[in-house]
Amino acid sequence: METIIEEYSPGAVARAGEIIRRGGLVAFPTETVYGLGADAMKEDASSKIYAAKGRPSDNPLIVHIADMDSLNVISEDIPDAAYKLAQRYWPGPLTMIFRKKPIVPDMTTGGLNTVAVRMPDCPAALDIIRSGGGFVAAPSANTSGRPSPTCAEHVIEDLKGIIDMIVDGGPVSIGLESTIVDMTGKIPLILRPGYITEEDIRHVAGDVATDPGVLSAVSDKERPRAPGMKYRHYAPKASMVVVEGDNDRVVSYINGRIKELESEGKKCGVISSEDNKNSYICGIIKCAGARNRSDEVARNLYRILREFDKEDVAMILSESFNGGTGSTAVMNRLLKAAGHNIIRV
Ligand code: TXA
Ligand code: MG
């Protein structure tokens, strides 16, 4: 298939909308990561998303909307807390889960009786959703198991030749996927941490809890609340380990380990903080940002993982970026990429 690649413009939006309305696939930017969009109300269109990504069909999609009226068309039993959260954080990097109305095809929700809904804060995304009919199912626009795309080049790497169109809106501003909150229980339950933190949600909606699977390994036998959490996501090709502990010990452990691996002929990568980037004496060093600036690390993490894939490193050693506001989301993605492989020194 020939994939149309176009920069964001009124013409591109019109073409993207037409492709979506006739059941095709269009990748487009959002403020979090690039999404792979299809008409959420068409069974056949949603099913193409799973095929293009190589994604298991029991892993439900997020329905993206561009106005509040659309929320009531697809979901029911919407609690007051959800309206408060929507008023404060929509458009924005927040996904909420509700009971679904029958109009939403089972293919879109992976057979669940709930639907995940988000209104993204990105002009290109909002324009394309409107032009595409108002309900656009969109997972991250990566091949299943690869890091989510934070610029159009990443989408091209994974999906060129497989989907109808890629709209290039430049690099995203956040870099990690939206916060997902299940609104079907007594209190909001965070299933995936993101830019909007537990504190942010508590501030607006009162009581809130975080799914215990968020920072620990989830066994394959349990059935996680967000089906996507059971798959090994964001995985680089290399083995990866997160090294945590006293800063000097972390640096000297990483230096020692890389010397060892390089002497065996293995190529190694380091994910370093700004603070330590000049302290490593070997390996390919990539700086993710200042230790206490989770926003910087979020923006850089997936790009760095993709670069290491290209450079064919055998082992990635990463510093831990624990602590500081917003670090929960960064640590969740980092630990998933590492398969929860942590060394404490
Ligand atoms: O920031 C984002 O959310 C991006 C952009 C494109 O909007 N989208 C995204 O979609 O990250 P995806 O498909 O890569 O991740 C969606 C996650 C999956 O883990 C899925 O299992 C979960 O949301 N999910 C979707 N619908 C659900 C539902 N009804 N109940 C529980 N989890 C759900
Ligand atoms: Mg994804």
PDB file of C-alpha atoms in Angstrom, residues 45-284:
ATOM      1  CA  ALA A  45     -12.244   0.012  10.471  1.00  0.00           C
ATOM      2  CA  SER A  46     -11.281  -0.776  14.087  1.00  0.00           C
ATOM      3  CA  SER A  47     -10.300  -4.293  13.131  1.00  0.00           C
ATOM      4  CA  LYS A  48      -7.797  -2.882  10.598  1.00  0.00           C
ATOM      5  CA  ILE A  49      -5.991  -1.119  13.459  1.00  0.00           C
ATOM      6  CA  TYR A  50      -5.266  -4.420  15.216  1.00  0.00           C
ATOM      7  CA  ALA A  51      -3.947  -5.935  11.995  1.00  0.00           C
ATOM      8  CA  ALA A  52      -1.719  -2.942  11.136  1.00  0.00           C
ATOM      9  CA  LYS A  53      -0.140  -2.858  14.610  1.00  0.00           C
ATOM     10  CA  GLY A  54       0.008  -6.615  15.111  1.00  0.00           C
ATOM     11  CA  ARG A  55      -1.994  -5.980  18.274  1.00  0.00           C
ATOM     12  CA  PRO A  56      -3.985  -8.685  20.080  1.00  0.00           C
ATOM     13  CA  SER A  57      -7.709  -8.033  19.506  1.00  0.00           C
ATOM     14  CA  ASP A  58      -8.595  -8.276  23.214  1.00  0.00           C
ATOM     15  CA  ASN A  59      -6.643  -5.053  23.834  1.00  0.00           C
ATOM     16  CA  PRO A  60      -9.236  -2.239  23.595  1.00  0.00           C
ATOM     17  CA  LEU A  61      -8.787   1.101  21.817  1.00  0.00           C
ATOM     18  CA  ILE A  62      -9.282   4.644  23.119  1.00  0.00           C
ATOM     19  CA  VAL A  63     -12.066   6.586  21.369  1.00  0.00           C
ATOM     20  CA  HIS A  64     -10.965  10.167  20.677  1.00  0.00           C
ATOM     21  CA  ILE A  65     -13.602  12.902  20.598  1.00  0.00           C
ATOM     22  CA  ALA A  66     -13.509  16.642  19.877  1.00  0.00           C
ATOM     23  CA  ASP A  67     -16.453  17.971  21.936  1.00  0.00           C
ATOM     24  CA  MET A  68     -18.347  17.189  25.149  1.00  0.00           C
ATOM     25  CA  ASP A  69     -21.623  16.204  23.412  1.00  0.00           C
ATOM     26  CA  SER A  70     -19.841  13.251  21.860  1.00  0.00           C
ATOM     27  CA  LEU A  71     -19.139  11.792  25.297  1.00  0.00           C
ATOM     28  CA  ASN A  72     -22.834  11.070  25.925  1.00  0.00           C
ATOM     29  CA  VAL A  73     -23.254   9.452  22.522  1.00  0.00           C
ATOM     30  CA  ILE A  74     -20.892   6.583  23.372  1.00  0.00           C
ATOM     31  CA  SER A  75     -20.907   6.245  27.172  1.00  0.00           C
ATOM     32  CA  GLU A  76     -23.381   6.070  30.044  1.00  0.00           C
ATOM     33  CA  ASP A  77     -23.455   6.313  33.855  1.00  0.00           C
ATOM     34  CA  ILE A  78     -21.053   9.249  33.715  1.00  0.00           C
ATOM     35  CA  PRO A  79     -20.366  10.324  37.310  1.00  0.00           C
ATOM     36  CA  ASP A  80     -20.098  13.947  38.426  1.00  0.00           C
ATOM     37  CA  ALA A  81     -16.394  13.500  39.101  1.00  0.00           C
ATOM     38  CA  ALA A  82     -15.914  12.772  35.398  1.00  0.00           C
ATOM     39  CA  TYR A  83     -17.564  16.026  34.365  1.00  0.00           C
ATOM     40  CA  LYS A  84     -15.325  17.873  36.813  1.00  0.00           C
ATOM     41  CA  LEU A  85     -12.221  16.150  35.459  1.00  0.00           C
ATOM     42  CA  ALA A  86     -13.297  16.821  31.884  1.00  0.00           C
ATOM     43  CA  GLN A  87     -13.884  20.467  32.617  1.00  0.00           C
ATOM     44  CA  ARG A  88     -10.427  20.823  34.137  1.00  0.00           C
ATOM     45  CA  TYR A  89      -8.353  18.527  31.911  1.00  0.00           C
ATOM     46  CA  TRP A  90     -10.113  18.177  28.530  1.00  0.00           C
ATOM     47  CA  PRO A  91      -8.848  18.740  25.983  1.00  0.00           C
ATOM     48  CA  GLY A  92      -5.770  17.112  27.485  1.00  0.00           C
ATOM     49  CA  PRO A  93      -3.742  13.984  28.291  1.00  0.00           C
ATOM     50  CA  LEU A  94      -6.502  12.267  30.290  1.00  0.00           C
ATOM     51  CA  THR A  95      -8.436   9.160  29.227  1.00  0.00           C
ATOM     52  CA  MET A  96     -11.548   8.149  31.195  1.00  0.00           C
ATOM     53  CA  ILE A  97     -13.299   4.778  31.119  1.00  0.00           C
ATOM     54  CA  PHE A  98     -17.107   4.514  31.275  1.00  0.00           C
ATOM     55  CA  ARG A  99     -19.826   1.917  30.607  1.00  0.00           C
ATOM     56  CA  LYS A 100     -20.251   1.848  26.863  1.00  0.00           C
ATOM     57  CA  LYS A 101     -23.439   2.381  24.881  1.00  0.00           C
ATOM     58  CA  PRO A 102     -24.350  -0.408  22.425  1.00  0.00           C
ATOM     59  CA  ILE A 103     -23.583   1.902  19.483  1.00  0.00           C
ATOM     60  CA  VAL A 104     -19.845   1.351  20.067  1.00  0.00           C
ATOM     61  CA  PRO A 105     -18.752  -1.834  18.238  1.00  0.00           C
ATOM     62  CA  ASP A 106     -17.246  -4.637  20.346  1.00  0.00           C
ATOM     63  CA  MET A 107     -14.189  -4.602  18.087  1.00  0.00           C
ATOM     64  CA  THR A 108     -13.353  -1.078  19.299  1.00  0.00           C
ATOM     65  CA  THR A 109     -13.545  -2.024  22.995  1.00  0.00           C
ATOM     66  CA  GLY A 110     -11.903  -5.453  22.673  1.00  0.00           C
ATOM     67  CA  GLY A 111     -15.164  -7.092  23.736  1.00  0.00           C
ATOM     68  CA  LEU A 112     -15.423  -5.123  27.002  1.00  0.00           C
ATOM     69  CA  ASN A 113     -18.660  -3.434  28.123  1.00  0.00           C
ATOM     70  CA  THR A 114     -16.690  -0.279  28.890  1.00  0.00           C
ATOM     71  CA  VAL A 115     -15.191   2.355  26.600  1.00  0.00           C
ATOM     72  CA  ALA A 116     -12.101   4.536  27.065  1.00  0.00           C
ATOM     73  CA  VAL A 117     -12.599   8.166  25.936  1.00  0.00           C
ATOM     74  CA  ARG A 118     -10.151  11.038  25.439  1.00  0.00           C
ATOM     75  CA  MET A 119     -10.276  14.560  24.015  1.00  0.00           C
ATOM     76  CA  PRO A 120      -6.706  15.366  22.942  1.00  0.00           C
ATOM     77  CA  ASP A 121      -5.191  18.848  23.292  1.00  0.00           C
ATOM     78  CA  CYS A 122      -3.691  19.218  19.837  1.00  0.00           C
ATOM     79  CA  PRO A 123      -5.179  21.230  16.957  1.00  0.00           C
ATOM     80  CA  ALA A 124      -4.196  18.661  14.307  1.00  0.00           C
ATOM     81  CA  ALA A 125      -5.806  15.834  16.283  1.00  0.00           C
ATOM     82  CA  LEU A 126      -9.013  17.774  16.980  1.00  0.00           C
ATOM     83  CA  ASP A 127      -9.321  18.838  13.315  1.00  0.00           C
ATOM     84  CA  ILE A 128      -8.823  15.270  12.082  1.00  0.00           C
ATOM     85  CA  ILE A 129     -11.332  13.854  14.597  1.00  0.00           C
ATOM     86  CA  ARG A 130     -13.975  16.369  13.461  1.00  0.00           C
ATOM     87  CA  SER A 131     -13.219  15.809   9.804  1.00  0.00           C
ATOM     88  CA  GLY A 132     -13.302  12.021  10.325  1.00  0.00           C
ATOM     89  CA  GLY A 133     -16.814  12.000  11.787  1.00  0.00           C
ATOM     90  CA  GLY A 134     -16.244  12.767  15.473  1.00  0.00           C
ATOM     91  CA  PHE A 135     -15.275   9.362  16.928  1.00  0.00           C
ATOM     92  CA  VAL A 136     -11.757   8.200  16.166  1.00  0.00           C
ATOM     93  CA  ALA A 137     -10.341   5.033  17.734  1.00  0.00           C
ATOM     94  CA  ALA A 138      -6.610   5.527  18.144  1.00  0.00           C
ATOM     95  CA  PRO A 139      -3.943   3.494  19.880  1.00  0.00           C
ATOM     96  CA  SER A 140      -0.356   4.706  19.757  1.00  0.00           C
ATOM     97  CA  ALA A 141       0.877   4.532  16.141  1.00  0.00           C
ATOM     98  CA  ASN A 142       3.659   1.999  16.688  1.00  0.00           C
ATOM     99  CA  THR A 143       4.023  -1.665  15.836  1.00  0.00           C
ATOM    100  CA  SER A 144       2.832  -3.593  18.891  1.00  0.00           C
ATOM    101  CA  GLY A 145       5.702  -3.989  21.377  1.00  0.00           C
ATOM    102  CA  ARG A 146       7.788  -1.056  20.085  1.00  0.00           C
ATOM    103  CA  PRO A 147       8.112   2.301  21.886  1.00  0.00           C
ATOM    104  CA  SER A 148       5.278   4.742  21.106  1.00  0.00           C
ATOM    105  CA  PRO A 149       6.078   7.294  18.364  1.00  0.00           C
ATOM    106  CA  THR A 150       6.887  10.840  19.440  1.00  0.00           C
ATOM    107  CA  CYS A 151       7.446  12.203  15.911  1.00  0.00           C
ATOM    108  CA  ALA A 152       6.261  11.350  12.382  1.00  0.00           C
ATOM    109  CA  GLU A 153       9.598   9.633  11.516  1.00  0.00           C
ATOM    110  CA  HIS A 154       8.889   6.993  14.191  1.00  0.00           C
ATOM    111  CA  VAL A 155       5.492   6.278  12.602  1.00  0.00           C
ATOM    112  CA  ILE A 156       7.132   6.054   9.173  1.00  0.00           C
ATOM    113  CA  GLU A 157       9.637   3.491  10.558  1.00  0.00           C
ATOM    114  CA  ASP A 158       6.840   1.244  11.829  1.00  0.00           C
ATOM    115  CA  LEU A 159       3.838   1.735   9.537  1.00  0.00           C
ATOM    116  CA  LYS A 160       4.851   3.144   6.129  1.00  0.00           C
ATOM    117  CA  GLY A 161       3.373   0.888   3.445  1.00  0.00           C
ATOM    118  CA  ILE A 162       0.842  -0.538   5.918  1.00  0.00           C
ATOM    119  CA  ILE A 163      -1.554   2.395   6.530  1.00  0.00           C
ATOM    120  CA  ASP A 164      -3.266   4.946   4.258  1.00  0.00           C
ATOM    121  CA  MET A 165      -1.844   8.223   5.556  1.00  0.00           C
ATOM    122  CA  ILE A 166       0.518   9.840   8.068  1.00  0.00           C
ATOM    123  CA  VAL A 167      -0.095  13.473   9.048  1.00  0.00           C
ATOM    124  CA  ASP A 168       3.132  15.081  10.252  1.00  0.00           C
ATOM    125  CA  GLY A 169       2.576  17.684  12.955  1.00  0.00           C
ATOM    126  CA  GLY A 170       6.171  17.775  14.233  1.00  0.00           C
ATOM    127  CA  PRO A 171       7.394  16.360  17.537  1.00  0.00           C
ATOM    128  CA  VAL A 172       4.811  15.866  20.322  1.00  0.00           C
ATOM    129  CA  SER A 173       4.933  18.029  23.428  1.00  0.00           C
ATOM    130  CA  ILE A 174       4.536  15.425  26.219  1.00  0.00           C
ATOM    131  CA  GLY A 175       6.067  12.187  24.942  1.00  0.00           C
ATOM    132  CA  LEU A 176       4.283   9.591  27.125  1.00  0.00           C
ATOM    133  CA  GLU A 177       0.738   8.239  26.703  1.00  0.00           C
ATOM    134  CA  SER A 178      -2.253   9.757  28.523  1.00  0.00           C
ATOM    135  CA  THR A 179      -3.217   9.036  32.122  1.00  0.00           C
ATOM    136  CA  ILE A 180      -5.994   6.403  32.086  1.00  0.00           C
ATOM    137  CA  VAL A 181      -8.615   6.576  34.845  1.00  0.00           C
ATOM    138  CA  ASP A 182     -11.391   4.025  35.289  1.00  0.00           C
ATOM    139  CA  MET A 183     -14.533   5.970  36.251  1.00  0.00           C
ATOM    140  CA  THR A 184     -16.824   2.922  36.595  1.00  0.00           C
ATOM    141  CA  GLY A 185     -16.050   2.179  40.255  1.00  0.00           C
ATOM    142  CA  LYS A 186     -16.829   3.970  43.534  1.00  0.00           C
ATOM    143  CA  ILE A 187     -13.773   6.185  43.172  1.00  0.00           C
ATOM    144  CA  PRO A 188     -11.588   6.954  40.130  1.00  0.00           C
ATOM    145  CA  LEU A 189      -8.891   4.309  39.663  1.00  0.00           C
ATOM    146  CA  ILE A 190      -5.697   5.131  37.752  1.00  0.00           C
ATOM    147  CA  LEU A 191      -4.830   2.252  35.410  1.00  0.00           C
ATOM    148  CA  ARG A 192      -1.952   3.961  33.605  1.00  0.00           C
ATOM    149  CA  PRO A 193      -0.027   6.935  35.053  1.00  0.00           C
ATOM    150  CA  GLY A 194       0.680   9.914  32.807  1.00  0.00           C
ATOM    151  CA  TYR A 195       1.284  13.636  32.729  1.00  0.00           C
ATOM    152  CA  ILE A 196      -1.834  14.209  34.865  1.00  0.00           C
ATOM    153  CA  THR A 197      -0.891  12.830  38.256  1.00  0.00           C
ATOM    154  CA  GLU A 198      -2.834  11.187  41.088  1.00  0.00           C
ATOM    155  CA  GLU A 199      -2.479  14.478  42.986  1.00  0.00           C
ATOM    156  CA  ASP A 200      -3.997  16.420  40.066  1.00  0.00           C
ATOM    157  CA  ILE A 201      -6.994  14.083  40.006  1.00  0.00           C
ATOM    158  CA  ARG A 202      -7.444  14.153  43.774  1.00  0.00           C
ATOM    159  CA  HIS A 203      -7.448  17.923  43.655  1.00  0.00           C
ATOM    160  CA  VAL A 204     -10.415  17.984  41.266  1.00  0.00           C
ATOM    161  CA  ALA A 205     -12.333  14.766  42.034  1.00  0.00           C
ATOM    162  CA  GLY A 206     -11.521  13.941  45.665  1.00  0.00           C
ATOM    163  CA  ASP A 207     -10.742  10.296  46.477  1.00  0.00           C
ATOM    164  CA  VAL A 208      -8.690   8.430  43.887  1.00  0.00           C
ATOM    165  CA  ALA A 209      -6.625   5.239  43.881  1.00  0.00           C
ATOM    166  CA  THR A 210      -3.884   3.819  41.648  1.00  0.00           C
ATOM    167  CA  ASP A 211      -3.957   0.247  40.360  1.00  0.00           C
ATOM    168  CA  PRO A 212      -1.264  -1.727  42.225  1.00  0.00           C
ATOM    169  CA  GLY A 213       0.069  -3.082  38.896  1.00  0.00           C
ATOM    170  CA  VAL A 214       1.343   0.382  37.909  1.00  0.00           C
ATOM    171  CA  LEU A 215       4.823   0.156  39.418  1.00  0.00           C
ATOM    172  CA  SER A 216       5.213  -3.583  39.844  1.00  0.00           C
ATOM    173  CA  ALA A 217       5.405  -6.490  37.448  1.00  0.00           C
ATOM    174  CA  VAL A 218       1.966  -7.902  36.623  1.00  0.00           C
ATOM    175  CA  SER A 219       1.923 -11.665  36.270  1.00  0.00           C
ATOM    176  CA  ASP A 220       0.426 -13.133  33.109  1.00  0.00           C
ATOM    177  CA  LYS A 221      -2.157 -15.054  35.128  1.00  0.00           C
ATOM    178  CA  GLU A 222      -3.843 -12.043  36.699  1.00  0.00           C
ATOM    179  CA  ARG A 223      -6.284 -10.162  34.531  1.00  0.00           C
ATOM    180  CA  PRO A 224      -5.158  -6.533  34.687  1.00  0.00           C
ATOM    181  CA  ARG A 225      -7.819  -3.825  34.572  1.00  0.00           C
ATOM    182  CA  ALA A 226      -6.265  -2.270  31.456  1.00  0.00           C
ATOM    183  CA  PRO A 227      -5.723  -5.253  29.167  1.00  0.00           C
ATOM    184  CA  GLY A 228      -2.751  -3.508  27.541  1.00  0.00           C
ATOM    185  CA  MET A 229      -0.858  -3.716  30.810  1.00  0.00           C
ATOM    186  CA  LYS A 230      -0.380  -7.457  30.501  1.00  0.00           C
ATOM    187  CA  TYR A 231       1.728  -7.159  27.369  1.00  0.00           C
ATOM    188  CA  ARG A 232       5.420  -6.319  27.475  1.00  0.00           C
ATOM    189  CA  HIS A 233       5.188  -2.832  26.059  1.00  0.00           C
ATOM    190  CA  TYR A 234       7.710  -0.246  25.025  1.00  0.00           C
ATOM    191  CA  ALA A 235      10.296  -2.971  24.647  1.00  0.00           C
ATOM    192  CA  PRO A 236      13.666  -2.185  23.084  1.00  0.00           C
ATOM    193  CA  LYS A 237      15.477  -4.961  21.199  1.00  0.00           C
ATOM    194  CA  ALA A 238      18.350  -4.892  23.695  1.00  0.00           C
ATOM    195  CA  SER A 239      18.192  -6.287  27.225  1.00  0.00           C
ATOM    196  CA  MET A 240      17.689  -3.419  29.599  1.00  0.00           C
ATOM    197  CA  VAL A 241      18.282  -2.811  33.283  1.00  0.00           C
ATOM    198  CA  VAL A 242      17.489   0.143  35.546  1.00  0.00           C
ATOM    199  CA  VAL A 243      20.172   0.898  38.138  1.00  0.00           C
ATOM    200  CA  GLU A 244      18.971   2.577  41.305  1.00  0.00           C
ATOM    201  CA  GLY A 245      20.765   3.810  44.433  1.00  0.00           C
ATOM    202  CA  ASP A 246      23.318   6.338  45.642  1.00  0.00           C
ATOM    203  CA  ASN A 247      24.389   8.456  42.646  1.00  0.00           C
ATOM    204  CA  ASP A 248      28.144   7.758  42.777  1.00  0.00           C
ATOM    205  CA  ARG A 249      27.526   4.043  43.187  1.00  0.00           C
ATOM    206  CA  VAL A 250      25.101   4.050  40.230  1.00  0.00           C
ATOM    207  CA  VAL A 251      27.689   5.721  37.992  1.00  0.00           C
ATOM    208  CA  SER A 252      30.501   3.435  39.033  1.00  0.00           C
ATOM    209  CA  TYR A 253      28.324   0.308  38.713  1.00  0.00           C
ATOM    210  CA  ILE A 254      27.294   1.293  35.184  1.00  0.00           C
ATOM    211  CA  ASN A 255      30.880   2.126  34.184  1.00  0.00           C
ATOM    212  CA  GLY A 256      32.129  -1.205  35.572  1.00  0.00           C
ATOM    213  CA  ARG A 257      29.414  -3.285  33.928  1.00  0.00           C
ATOM    214  CA  ILE A 258      29.914  -1.638  30.533  1.00  0.00           C
ATOM    215  CA  LYS A 259      33.670  -2.181  30.618  1.00  0.00           C
ATOM    216  CA  GLU A 260      32.994  -5.853  31.269  1.00  0.00           C
ATOM    217  CA  LEU A 261      30.397  -6.171  28.484  1.00  0.00           C
ATOM    218  CA  GLU A 262      32.503  -4.220  25.988  1.00  0.00           C
ATOM    219  CA  SER A 263      35.445  -6.507  26.685  1.00  0.00           C
ATOM    220  CA  GLU A 264      33.158  -9.364  25.576  1.00  0.00           C
ATOM    221  CA  GLY A 265      32.540  -7.420  22.339  1.00  0.00           C
ATOM    222  CA  LYS A 266      29.039  -6.249  23.284  1.00  0.00           C
ATOM    223  CA  LYS A 267      27.760  -2.802  22.357  1.00  0.00           C
ATOM    224  CA  CYS A 268      26.200  -0.991  25.326  1.00  0.00           C
ATOM    225  CA  GLY A 269      23.984   2.043  25.812  1.00  0.00           C
ATOM    226  CA  VAL A 270      23.531   4.306  28.815  1.00  0.00           C
ATOM    227  CA  ILE A 271      20.442   6.393  29.587  1.00  0.00           C
ATOM    228  CA  SER A 272      21.977   9.159  31.637  1.00  0.00           C
ATOM    229  CA  SER A 273      20.692  12.152  33.532  1.00  0.00           C
ATOM    230  CA  GLU A 274      22.014  15.579  32.559  1.00  0.00           C
ATOM    231  CA  ASP A 275      23.811  15.648  35.922  1.00  0.00           C
ATOM    232  CA  ASN A 276      25.910  12.533  35.164  1.00  0.00           C
ATOM    233  CA  LYS A 277      26.397  12.621  31.404  1.00  0.00           C
ATOM    234  CA  ASN A 278      30.094  13.460  31.644  1.00  0.00           C
ATOM    235  CA  SER A 279      30.816  10.790  34.265  1.00  0.00           C
ATOM    236  CA  TYR A 280      30.573   7.774  31.976  1.00  0.00           C
ATOM    237  CA  ILE A 281      33.806   6.565  30.449  1.00  0.00           C
ATOM    238  CA  CYS A 282      32.458   4.072  27.915  1.00  0.00           C
ATOM    239  CA  GLY A 283      29.319   2.943  26.090  1.00  0.00           C
ATOM    240  CA  ILE A 284      26.976   5.038  23.930  1.00  0.00           C
TER     241      ILE A 284
END
